PDB file of N, CA, C and O in Angstrom:
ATOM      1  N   UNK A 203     -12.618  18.403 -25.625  1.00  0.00           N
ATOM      2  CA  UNK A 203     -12.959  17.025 -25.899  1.00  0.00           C
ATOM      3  C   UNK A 203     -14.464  16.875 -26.154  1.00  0.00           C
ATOM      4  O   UNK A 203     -14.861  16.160 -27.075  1.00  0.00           O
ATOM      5  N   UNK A 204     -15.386  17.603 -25.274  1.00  0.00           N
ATOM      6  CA  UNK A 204     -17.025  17.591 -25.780  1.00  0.00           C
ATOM      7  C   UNK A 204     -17.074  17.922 -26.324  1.00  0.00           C
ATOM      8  O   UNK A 204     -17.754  17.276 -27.121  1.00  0.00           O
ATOM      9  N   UNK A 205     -16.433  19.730 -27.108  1.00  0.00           N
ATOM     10  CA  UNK A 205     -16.700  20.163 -28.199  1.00  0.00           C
ATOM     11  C   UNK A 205     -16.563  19.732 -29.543  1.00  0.00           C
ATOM     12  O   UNK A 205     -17.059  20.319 -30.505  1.00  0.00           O
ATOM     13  N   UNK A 206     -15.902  18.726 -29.593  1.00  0.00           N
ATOM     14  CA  UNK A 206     -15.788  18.236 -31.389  1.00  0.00           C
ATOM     15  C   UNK A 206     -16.590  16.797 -31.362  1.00  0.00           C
ATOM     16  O   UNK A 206     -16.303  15.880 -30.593  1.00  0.00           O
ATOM     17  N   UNK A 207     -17.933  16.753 -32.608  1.00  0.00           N
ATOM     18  CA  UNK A 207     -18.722  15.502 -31.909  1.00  0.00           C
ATOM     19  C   UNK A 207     -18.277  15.029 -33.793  1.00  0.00           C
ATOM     20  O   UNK A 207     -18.209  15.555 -34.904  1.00  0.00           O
ATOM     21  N   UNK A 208     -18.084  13.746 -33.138  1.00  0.00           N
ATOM     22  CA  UNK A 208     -17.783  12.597 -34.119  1.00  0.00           C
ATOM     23  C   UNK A 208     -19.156  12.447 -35.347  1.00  0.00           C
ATOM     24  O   UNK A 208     -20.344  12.736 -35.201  1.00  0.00           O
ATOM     25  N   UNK A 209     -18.502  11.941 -36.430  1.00  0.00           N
ATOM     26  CA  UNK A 209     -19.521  11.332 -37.166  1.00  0.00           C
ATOM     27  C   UNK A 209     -20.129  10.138 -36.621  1.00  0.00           C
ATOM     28  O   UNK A 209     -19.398   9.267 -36.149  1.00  0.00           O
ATOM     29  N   UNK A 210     -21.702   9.968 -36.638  1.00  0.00           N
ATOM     30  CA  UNK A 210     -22.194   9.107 -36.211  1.00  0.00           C
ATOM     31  C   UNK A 210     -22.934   8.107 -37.718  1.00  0.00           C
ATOM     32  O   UNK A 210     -23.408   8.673 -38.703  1.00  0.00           O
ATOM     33  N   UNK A 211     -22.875   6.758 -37.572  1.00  0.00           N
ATOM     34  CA  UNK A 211     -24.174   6.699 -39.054  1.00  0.00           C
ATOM     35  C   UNK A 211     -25.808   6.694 -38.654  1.00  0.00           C
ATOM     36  O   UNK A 211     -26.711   6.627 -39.487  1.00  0.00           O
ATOM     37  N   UNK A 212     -25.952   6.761 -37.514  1.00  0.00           N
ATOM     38  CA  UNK A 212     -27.825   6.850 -37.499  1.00  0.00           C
ATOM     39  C   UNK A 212     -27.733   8.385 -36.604  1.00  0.00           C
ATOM     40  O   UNK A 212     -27.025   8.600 -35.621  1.00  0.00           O
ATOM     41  N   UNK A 213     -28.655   9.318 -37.268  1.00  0.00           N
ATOM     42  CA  UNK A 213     -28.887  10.550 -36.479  1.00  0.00           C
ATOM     43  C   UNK A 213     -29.468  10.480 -35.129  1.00  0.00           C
ATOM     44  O   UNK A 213     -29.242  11.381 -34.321  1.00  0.00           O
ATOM     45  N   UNK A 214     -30.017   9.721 -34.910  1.00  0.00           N
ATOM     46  CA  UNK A 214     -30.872   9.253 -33.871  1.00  0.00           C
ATOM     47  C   UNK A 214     -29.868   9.140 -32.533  1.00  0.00           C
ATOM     48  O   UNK A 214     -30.263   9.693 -31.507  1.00  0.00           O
ATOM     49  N   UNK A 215     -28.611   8.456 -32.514  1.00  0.00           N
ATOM     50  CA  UNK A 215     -27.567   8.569 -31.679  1.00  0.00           C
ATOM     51  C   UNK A 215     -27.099   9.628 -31.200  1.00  0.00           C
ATOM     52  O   UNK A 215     -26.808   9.916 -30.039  1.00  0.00           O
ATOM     53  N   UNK A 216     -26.994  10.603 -32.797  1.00  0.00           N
ATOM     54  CA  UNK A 216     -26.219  11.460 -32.085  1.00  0.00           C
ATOM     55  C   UNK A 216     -27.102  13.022 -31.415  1.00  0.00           C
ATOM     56  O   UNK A 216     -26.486  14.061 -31.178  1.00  0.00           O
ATOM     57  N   UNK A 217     -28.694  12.850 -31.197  1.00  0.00           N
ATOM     58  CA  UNK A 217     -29.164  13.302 -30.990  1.00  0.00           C
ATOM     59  C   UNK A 217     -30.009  12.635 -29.092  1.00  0.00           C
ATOM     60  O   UNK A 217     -30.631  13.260 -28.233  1.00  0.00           O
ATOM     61  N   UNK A 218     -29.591  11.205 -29.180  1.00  0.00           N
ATOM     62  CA  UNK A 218     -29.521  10.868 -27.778  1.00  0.00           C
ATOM     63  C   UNK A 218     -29.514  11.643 -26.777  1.00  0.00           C
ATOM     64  O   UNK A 218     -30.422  11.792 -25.958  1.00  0.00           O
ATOM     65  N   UNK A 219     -28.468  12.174 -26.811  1.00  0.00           N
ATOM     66  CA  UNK A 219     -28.316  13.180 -25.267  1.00  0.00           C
ATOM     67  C   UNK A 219     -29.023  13.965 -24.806  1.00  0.00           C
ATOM     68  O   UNK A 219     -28.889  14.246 -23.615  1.00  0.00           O
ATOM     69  N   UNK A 220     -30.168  14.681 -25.709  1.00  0.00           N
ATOM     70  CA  UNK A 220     -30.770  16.086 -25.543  1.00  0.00           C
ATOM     71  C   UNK A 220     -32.382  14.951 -25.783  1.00  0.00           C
ATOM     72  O   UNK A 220     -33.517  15.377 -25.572  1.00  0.00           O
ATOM     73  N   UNK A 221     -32.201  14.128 -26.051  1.00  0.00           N
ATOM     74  CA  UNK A 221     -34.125  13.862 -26.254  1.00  0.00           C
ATOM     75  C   UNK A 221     -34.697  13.465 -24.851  1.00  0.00           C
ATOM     76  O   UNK A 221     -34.249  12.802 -23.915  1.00  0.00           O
ATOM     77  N   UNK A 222     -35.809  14.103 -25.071  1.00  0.00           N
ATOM     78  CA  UNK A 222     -36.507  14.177 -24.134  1.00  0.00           C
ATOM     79  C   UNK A 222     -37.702  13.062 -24.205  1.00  0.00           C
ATOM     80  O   UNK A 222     -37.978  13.131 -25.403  1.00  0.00           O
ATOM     81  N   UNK A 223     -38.422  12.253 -23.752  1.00  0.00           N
ATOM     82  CA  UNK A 223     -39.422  11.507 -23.823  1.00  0.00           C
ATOM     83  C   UNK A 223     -40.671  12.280 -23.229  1.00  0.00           C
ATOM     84  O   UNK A 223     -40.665  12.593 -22.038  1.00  0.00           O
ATOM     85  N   UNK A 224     -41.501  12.519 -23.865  1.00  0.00           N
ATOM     86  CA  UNK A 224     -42.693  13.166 -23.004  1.00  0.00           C
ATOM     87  C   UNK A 224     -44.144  12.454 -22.839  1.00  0.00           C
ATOM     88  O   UNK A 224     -45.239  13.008 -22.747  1.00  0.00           O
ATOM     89  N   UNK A 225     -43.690  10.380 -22.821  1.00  0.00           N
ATOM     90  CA  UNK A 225     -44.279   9.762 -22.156  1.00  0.00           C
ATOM     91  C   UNK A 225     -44.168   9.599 -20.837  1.00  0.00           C
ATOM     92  O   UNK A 225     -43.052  10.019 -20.532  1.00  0.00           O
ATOM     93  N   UNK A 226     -44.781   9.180 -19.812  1.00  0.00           N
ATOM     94  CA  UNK A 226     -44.324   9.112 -18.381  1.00  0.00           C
ATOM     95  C   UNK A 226     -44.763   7.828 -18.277  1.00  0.00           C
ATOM     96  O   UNK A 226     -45.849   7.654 -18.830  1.00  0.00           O
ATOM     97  N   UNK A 227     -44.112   6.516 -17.562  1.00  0.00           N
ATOM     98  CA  UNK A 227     -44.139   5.404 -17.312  1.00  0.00           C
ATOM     99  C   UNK A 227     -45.405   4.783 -16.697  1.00  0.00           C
ATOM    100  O   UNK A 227     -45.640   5.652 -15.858  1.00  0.00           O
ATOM    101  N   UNK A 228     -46.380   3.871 -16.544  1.00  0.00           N
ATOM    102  CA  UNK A 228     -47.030   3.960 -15.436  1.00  0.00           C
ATOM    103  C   UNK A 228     -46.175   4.305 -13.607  1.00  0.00           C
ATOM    104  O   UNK A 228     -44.991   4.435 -13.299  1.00  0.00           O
ATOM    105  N   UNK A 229     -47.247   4.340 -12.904  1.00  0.00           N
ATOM    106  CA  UNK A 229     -47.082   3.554 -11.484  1.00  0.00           C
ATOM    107  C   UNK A 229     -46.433   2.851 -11.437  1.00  0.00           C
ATOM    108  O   UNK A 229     -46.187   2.116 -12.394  1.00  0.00           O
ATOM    109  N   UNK A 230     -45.844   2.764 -10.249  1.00  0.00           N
ATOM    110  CA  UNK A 230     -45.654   1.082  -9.764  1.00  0.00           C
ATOM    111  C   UNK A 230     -46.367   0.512  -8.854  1.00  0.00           C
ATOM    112  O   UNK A 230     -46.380   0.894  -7.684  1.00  0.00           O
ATOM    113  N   UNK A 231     -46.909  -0.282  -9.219  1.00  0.00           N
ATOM    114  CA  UNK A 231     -48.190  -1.203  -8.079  1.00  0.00           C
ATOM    115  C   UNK A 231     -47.077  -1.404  -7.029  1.00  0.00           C
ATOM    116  O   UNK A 231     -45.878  -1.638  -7.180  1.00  0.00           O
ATOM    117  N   UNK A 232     -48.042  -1.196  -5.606  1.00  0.00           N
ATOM    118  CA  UNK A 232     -47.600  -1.563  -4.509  1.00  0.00           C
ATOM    119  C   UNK A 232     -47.897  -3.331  -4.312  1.00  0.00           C
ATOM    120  O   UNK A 232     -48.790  -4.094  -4.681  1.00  0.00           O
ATOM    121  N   UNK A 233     -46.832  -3.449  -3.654  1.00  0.00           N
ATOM    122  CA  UNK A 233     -46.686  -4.761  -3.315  1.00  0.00           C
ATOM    123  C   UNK A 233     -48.039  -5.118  -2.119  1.00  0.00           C
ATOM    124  O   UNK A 233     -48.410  -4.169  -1.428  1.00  0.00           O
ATOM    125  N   UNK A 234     -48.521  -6.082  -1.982  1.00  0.00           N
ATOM    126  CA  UNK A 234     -49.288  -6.026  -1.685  1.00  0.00           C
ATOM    127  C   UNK A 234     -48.827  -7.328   0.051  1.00  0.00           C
ATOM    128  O   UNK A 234     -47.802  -7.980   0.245  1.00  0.00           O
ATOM    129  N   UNK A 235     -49.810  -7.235   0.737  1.00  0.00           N
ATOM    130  CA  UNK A 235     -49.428  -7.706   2.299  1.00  0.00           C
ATOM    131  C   UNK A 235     -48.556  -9.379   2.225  1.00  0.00           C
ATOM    132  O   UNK A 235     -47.487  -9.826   2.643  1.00  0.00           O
ATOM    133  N   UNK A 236     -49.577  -9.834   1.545  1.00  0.00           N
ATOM    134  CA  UNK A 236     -49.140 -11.382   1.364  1.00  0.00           C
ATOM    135  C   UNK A 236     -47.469 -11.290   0.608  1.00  0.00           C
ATOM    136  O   UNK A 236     -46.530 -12.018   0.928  1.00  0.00           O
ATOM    137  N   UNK A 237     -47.438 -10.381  -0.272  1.00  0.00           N
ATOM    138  CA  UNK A 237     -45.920 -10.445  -1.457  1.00  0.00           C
ATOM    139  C   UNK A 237     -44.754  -9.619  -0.387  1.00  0.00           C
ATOM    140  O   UNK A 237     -43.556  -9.796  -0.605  1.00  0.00           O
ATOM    141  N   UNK A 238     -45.183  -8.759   0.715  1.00  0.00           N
ATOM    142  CA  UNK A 238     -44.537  -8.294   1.628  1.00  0.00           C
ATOM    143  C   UNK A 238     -44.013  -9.394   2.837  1.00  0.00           C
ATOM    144  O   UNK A 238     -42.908  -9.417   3.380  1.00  0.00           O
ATOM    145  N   UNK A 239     -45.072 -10.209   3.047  1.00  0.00           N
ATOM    146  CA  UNK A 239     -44.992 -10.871   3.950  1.00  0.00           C
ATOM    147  C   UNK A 239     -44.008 -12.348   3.430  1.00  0.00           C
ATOM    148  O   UNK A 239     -43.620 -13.076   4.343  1.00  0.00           O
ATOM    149  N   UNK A 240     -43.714 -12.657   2.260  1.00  0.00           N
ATOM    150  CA  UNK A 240     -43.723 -13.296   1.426  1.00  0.00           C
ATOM    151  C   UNK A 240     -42.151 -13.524   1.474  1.00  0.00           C
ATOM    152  O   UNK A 240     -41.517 -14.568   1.631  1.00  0.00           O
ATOM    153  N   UNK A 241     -41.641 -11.966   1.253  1.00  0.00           N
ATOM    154  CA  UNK A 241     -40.652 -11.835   1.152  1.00  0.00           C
ATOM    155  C   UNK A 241     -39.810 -11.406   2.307  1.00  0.00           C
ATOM    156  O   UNK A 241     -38.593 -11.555   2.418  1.00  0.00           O
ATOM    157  N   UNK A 242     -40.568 -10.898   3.080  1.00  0.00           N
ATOM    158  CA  UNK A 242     -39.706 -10.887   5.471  1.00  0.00           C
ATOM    159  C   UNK A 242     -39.338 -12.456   5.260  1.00  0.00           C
ATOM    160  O   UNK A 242     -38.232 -12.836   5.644  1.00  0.00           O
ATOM    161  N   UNK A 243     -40.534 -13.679   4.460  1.00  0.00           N
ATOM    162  CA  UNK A 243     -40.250 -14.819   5.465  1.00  0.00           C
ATOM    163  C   UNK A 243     -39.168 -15.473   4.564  1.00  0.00           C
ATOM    164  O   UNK A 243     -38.559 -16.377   5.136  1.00  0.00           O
ATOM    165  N   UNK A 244     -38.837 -15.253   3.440  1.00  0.00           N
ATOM    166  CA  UNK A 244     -37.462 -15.642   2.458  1.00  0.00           C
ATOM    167  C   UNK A 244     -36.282 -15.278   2.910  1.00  0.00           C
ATOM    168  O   UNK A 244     -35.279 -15.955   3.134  1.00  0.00           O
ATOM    169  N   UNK A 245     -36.552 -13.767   3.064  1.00  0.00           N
ATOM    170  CA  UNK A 245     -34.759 -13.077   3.926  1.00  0.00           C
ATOM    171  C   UNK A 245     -34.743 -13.665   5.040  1.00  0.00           C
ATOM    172  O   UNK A 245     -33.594 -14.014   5.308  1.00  0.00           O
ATOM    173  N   UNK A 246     -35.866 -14.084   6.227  1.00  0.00           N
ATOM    174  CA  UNK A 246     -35.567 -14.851   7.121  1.00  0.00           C
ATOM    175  C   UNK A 246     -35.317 -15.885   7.190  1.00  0.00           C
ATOM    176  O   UNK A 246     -34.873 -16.126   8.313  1.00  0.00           O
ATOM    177  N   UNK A 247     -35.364 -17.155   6.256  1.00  0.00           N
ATOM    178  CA  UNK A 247     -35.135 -18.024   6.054  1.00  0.00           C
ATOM    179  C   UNK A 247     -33.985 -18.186   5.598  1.00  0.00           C
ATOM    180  O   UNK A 247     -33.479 -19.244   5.970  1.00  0.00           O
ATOM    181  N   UNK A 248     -33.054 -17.261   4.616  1.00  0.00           N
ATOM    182  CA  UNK A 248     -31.399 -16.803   4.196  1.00  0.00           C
ATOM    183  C   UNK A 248     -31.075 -16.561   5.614  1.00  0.00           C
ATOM    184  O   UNK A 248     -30.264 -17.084   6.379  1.00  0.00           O
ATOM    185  N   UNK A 249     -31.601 -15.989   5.692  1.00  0.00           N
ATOM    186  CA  UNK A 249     -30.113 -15.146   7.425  1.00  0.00           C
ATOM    187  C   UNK A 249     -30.610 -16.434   8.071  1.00  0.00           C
ATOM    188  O   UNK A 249     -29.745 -17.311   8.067  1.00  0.00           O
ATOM    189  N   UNK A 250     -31.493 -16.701   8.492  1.00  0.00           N
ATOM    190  CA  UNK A 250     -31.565 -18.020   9.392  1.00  0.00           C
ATOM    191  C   UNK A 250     -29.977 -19.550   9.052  1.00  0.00           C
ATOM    192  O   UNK A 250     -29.274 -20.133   9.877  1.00  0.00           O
ATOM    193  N   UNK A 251     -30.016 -19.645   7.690  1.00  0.00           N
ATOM    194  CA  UNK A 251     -29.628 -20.912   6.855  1.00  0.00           C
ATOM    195  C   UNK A 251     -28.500 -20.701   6.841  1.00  0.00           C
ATOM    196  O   UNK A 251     -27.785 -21.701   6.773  1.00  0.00           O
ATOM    197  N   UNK A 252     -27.734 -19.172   6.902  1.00  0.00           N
ATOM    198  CA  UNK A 252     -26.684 -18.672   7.018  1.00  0.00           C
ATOM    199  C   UNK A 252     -25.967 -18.784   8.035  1.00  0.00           C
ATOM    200  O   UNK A 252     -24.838 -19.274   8.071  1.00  0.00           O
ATOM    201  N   UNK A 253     -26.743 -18.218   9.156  1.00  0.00           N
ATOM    202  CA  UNK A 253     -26.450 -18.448  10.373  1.00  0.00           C
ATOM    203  C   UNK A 253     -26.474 -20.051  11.351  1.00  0.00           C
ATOM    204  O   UNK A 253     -25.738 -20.475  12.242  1.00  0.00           O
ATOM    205  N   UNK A 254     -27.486 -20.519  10.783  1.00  0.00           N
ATOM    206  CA  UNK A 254     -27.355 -21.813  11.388  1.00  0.00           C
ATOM    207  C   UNK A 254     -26.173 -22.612  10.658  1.00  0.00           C
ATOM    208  O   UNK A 254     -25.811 -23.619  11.267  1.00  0.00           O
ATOM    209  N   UNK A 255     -25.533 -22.343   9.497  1.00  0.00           N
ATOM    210  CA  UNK A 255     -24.321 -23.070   9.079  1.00  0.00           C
ATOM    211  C   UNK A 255     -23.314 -22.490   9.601  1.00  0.00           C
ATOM    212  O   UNK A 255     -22.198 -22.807   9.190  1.00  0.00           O
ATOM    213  N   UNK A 256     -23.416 -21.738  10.384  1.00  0.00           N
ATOM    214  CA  UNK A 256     -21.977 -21.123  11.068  1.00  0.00           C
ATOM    215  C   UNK A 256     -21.767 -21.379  11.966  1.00  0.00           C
ATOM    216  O   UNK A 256     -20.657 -21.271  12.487  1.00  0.00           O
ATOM    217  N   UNK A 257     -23.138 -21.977  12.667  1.00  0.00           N
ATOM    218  CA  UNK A 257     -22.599 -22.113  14.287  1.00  0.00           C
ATOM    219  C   UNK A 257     -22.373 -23.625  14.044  1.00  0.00           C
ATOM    220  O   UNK A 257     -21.311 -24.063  14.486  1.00  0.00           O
ATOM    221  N   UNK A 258     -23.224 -24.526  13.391  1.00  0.00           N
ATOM    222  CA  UNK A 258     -22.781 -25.850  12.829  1.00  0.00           C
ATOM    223  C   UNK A 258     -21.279 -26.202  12.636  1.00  0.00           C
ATOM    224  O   UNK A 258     -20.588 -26.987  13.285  1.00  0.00           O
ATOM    225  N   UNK A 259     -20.896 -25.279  11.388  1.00  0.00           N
ATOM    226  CA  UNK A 259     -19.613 -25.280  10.808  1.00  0.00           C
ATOM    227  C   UNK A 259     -18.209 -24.897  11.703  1.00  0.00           C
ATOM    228  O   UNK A 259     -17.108 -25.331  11.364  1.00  0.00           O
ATOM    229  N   UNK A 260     -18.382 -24.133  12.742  1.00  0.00           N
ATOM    230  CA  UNK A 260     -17.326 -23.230  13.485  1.00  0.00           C
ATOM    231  C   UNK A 260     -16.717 -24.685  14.523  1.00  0.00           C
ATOM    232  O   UNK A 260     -15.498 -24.719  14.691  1.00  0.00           O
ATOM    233  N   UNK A 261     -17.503 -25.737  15.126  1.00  0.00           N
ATOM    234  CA  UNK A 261     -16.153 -26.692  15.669  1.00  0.00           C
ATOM    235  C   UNK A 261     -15.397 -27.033  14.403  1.00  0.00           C
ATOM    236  O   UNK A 261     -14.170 -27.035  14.306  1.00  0.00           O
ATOM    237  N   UNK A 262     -16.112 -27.272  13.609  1.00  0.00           N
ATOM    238  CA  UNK A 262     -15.107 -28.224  12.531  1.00  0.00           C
ATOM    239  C   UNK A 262     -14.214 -27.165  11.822  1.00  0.00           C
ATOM    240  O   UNK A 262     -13.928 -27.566  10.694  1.00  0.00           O
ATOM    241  N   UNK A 263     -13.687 -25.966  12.100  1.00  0.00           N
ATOM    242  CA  UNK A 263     -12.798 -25.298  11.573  1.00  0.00           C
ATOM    243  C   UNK A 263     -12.081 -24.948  12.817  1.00  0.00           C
ATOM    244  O   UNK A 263     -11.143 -24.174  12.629  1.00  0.00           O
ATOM    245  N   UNK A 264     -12.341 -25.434  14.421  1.00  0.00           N
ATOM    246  CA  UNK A 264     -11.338 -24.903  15.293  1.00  0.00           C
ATOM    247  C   UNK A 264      -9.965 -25.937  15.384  1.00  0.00           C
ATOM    248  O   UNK A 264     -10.051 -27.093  14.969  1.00  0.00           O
ATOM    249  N   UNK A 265      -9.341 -25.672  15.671  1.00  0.00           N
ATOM    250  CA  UNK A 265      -7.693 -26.296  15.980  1.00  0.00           C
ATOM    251  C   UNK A 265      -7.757 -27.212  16.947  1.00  0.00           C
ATOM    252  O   UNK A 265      -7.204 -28.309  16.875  1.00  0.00           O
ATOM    253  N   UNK A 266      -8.579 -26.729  18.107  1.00  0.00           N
ATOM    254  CA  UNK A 266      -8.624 -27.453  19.450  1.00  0.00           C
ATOM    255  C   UNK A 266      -8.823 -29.038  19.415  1.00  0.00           C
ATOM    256  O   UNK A 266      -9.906 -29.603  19.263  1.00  0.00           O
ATOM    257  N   UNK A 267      -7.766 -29.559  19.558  1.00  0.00           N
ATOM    258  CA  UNK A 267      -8.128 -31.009  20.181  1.00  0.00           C
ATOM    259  C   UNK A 267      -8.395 -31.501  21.691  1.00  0.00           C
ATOM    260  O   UNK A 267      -7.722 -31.195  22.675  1.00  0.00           O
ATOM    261  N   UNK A 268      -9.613 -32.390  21.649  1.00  0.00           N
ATOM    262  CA  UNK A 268      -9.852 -32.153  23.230  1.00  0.00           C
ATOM    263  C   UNK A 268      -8.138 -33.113  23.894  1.00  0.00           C
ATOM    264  O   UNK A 268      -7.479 -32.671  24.836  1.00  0.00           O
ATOM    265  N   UNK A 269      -7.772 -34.392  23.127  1.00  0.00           N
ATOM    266  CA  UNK A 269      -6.842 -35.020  23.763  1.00  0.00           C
ATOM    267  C   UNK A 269      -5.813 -34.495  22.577  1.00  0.00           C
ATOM    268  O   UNK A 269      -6.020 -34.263  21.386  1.00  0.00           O
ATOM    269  N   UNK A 270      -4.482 -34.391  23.486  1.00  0.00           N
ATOM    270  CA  UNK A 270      -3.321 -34.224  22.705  1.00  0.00           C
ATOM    271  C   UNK A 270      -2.518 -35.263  21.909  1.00  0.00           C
ATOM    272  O   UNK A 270      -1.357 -35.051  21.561  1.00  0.00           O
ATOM    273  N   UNK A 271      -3.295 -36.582  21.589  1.00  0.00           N
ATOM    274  CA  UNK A 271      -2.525 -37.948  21.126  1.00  0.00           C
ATOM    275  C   UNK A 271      -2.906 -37.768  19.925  1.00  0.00           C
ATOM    276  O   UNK A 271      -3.938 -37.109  19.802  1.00  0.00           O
ATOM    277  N   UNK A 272      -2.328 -38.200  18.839  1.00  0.00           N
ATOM    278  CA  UNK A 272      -3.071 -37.984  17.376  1.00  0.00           C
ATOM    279  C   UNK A 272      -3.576 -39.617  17.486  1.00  0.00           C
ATOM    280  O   UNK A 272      -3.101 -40.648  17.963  1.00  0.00           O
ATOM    281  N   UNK A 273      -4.667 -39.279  16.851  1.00  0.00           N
ATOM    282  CA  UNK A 273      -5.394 -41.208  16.537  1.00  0.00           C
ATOM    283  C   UNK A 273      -4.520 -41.606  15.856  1.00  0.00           C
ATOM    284  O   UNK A 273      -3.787 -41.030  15.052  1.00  0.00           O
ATOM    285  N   UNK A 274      -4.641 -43.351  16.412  1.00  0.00           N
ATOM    286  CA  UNK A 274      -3.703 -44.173  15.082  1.00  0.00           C
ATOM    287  C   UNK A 274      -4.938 -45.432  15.171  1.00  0.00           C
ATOM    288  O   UNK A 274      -5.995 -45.718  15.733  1.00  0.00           O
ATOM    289  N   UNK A 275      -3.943 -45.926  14.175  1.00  0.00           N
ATOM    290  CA  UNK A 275      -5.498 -47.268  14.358  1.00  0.00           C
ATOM    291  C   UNK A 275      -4.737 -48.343  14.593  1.00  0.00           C
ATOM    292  O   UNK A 275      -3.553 -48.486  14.897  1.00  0.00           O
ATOM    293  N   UNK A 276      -5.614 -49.063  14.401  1.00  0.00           N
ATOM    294  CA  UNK A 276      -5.381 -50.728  15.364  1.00  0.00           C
ATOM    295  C   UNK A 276      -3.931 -51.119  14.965  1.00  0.00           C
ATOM    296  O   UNK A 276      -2.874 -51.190  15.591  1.00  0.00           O
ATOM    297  N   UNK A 277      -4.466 -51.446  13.086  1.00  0.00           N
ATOM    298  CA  UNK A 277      -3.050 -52.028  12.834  1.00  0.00           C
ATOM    299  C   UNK A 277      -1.428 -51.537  13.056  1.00  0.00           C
ATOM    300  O   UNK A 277      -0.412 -52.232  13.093  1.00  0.00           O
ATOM    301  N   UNK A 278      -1.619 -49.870  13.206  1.00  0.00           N
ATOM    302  CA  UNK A 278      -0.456 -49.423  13.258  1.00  0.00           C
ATOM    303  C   UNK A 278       0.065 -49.572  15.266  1.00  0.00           C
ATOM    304  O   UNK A 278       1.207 -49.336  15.661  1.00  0.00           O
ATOM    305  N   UNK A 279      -0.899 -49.925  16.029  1.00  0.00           N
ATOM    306  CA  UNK A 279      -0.723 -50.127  17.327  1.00  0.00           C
ATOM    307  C   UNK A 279       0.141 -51.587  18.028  1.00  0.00           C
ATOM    308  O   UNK A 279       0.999 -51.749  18.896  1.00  0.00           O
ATOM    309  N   UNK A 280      -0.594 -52.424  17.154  1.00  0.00           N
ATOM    310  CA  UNK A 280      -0.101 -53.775  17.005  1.00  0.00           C
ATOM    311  C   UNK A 280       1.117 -54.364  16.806  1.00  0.00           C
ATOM    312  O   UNK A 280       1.110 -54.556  15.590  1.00  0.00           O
ATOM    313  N   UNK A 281       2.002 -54.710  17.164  1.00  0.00           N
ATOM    314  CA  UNK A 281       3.285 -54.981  16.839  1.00  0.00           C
ATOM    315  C   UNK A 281       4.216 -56.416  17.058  1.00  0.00           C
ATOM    316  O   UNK A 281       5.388 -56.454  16.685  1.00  0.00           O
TER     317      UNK A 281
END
C-alpha cells in the first residue's frame, strides 16, 4: 500500500514527507511573573466558580423534603 505513490498535480506534495526545513523557529519567551501570576489567579477563580455552584446547586437537586405534605394553596384548601 506505501509502495505505489499516486499521481499528485503539485510536486511539492508529493515530496512533503521527506523535506526537511533547515530553518529553526525562534525561542519561546518565557512567561513572565505577572502573566504567571495572572493566570494561578484565572484557574483559581474557574475552580473556585465551579465549585461554589455546586455546593449552592446540590439542595436544589436533593429529593429530601423536610415535611412530608405536598404544598397546596389557599384556594385549593378552602371549601
Amino acid at each position: 500500500m506505501f509502495g505505489r505513490r499516486e499521481p499528485v498535480p503539485f510536486a511539492f506534495v508529493a515530496e512533503a514527507d521527506r523535506f526537511r526545513s533547515n530553518v529553526t523557529p525562534p525561542p519561546r519567551e518565557r512567561p513572565s511573573v505577572g502573566q504567571m501570576a495572572g493566570r494561578w489567579l484565572l484557574g483559581l477563580t474557574v475552580v473556585a466558580g465551579l465549585a461554589g455552584s455546586l455546593v449552592i446547586g446540590t439542595p436544589a437537586l436533593s429529593s429530601d423534603s423536610p415535611d412530608s405534605n405536598p404544598q397546596q394553596s389557599q384556594a385549593s384548601q378552602k371549601h
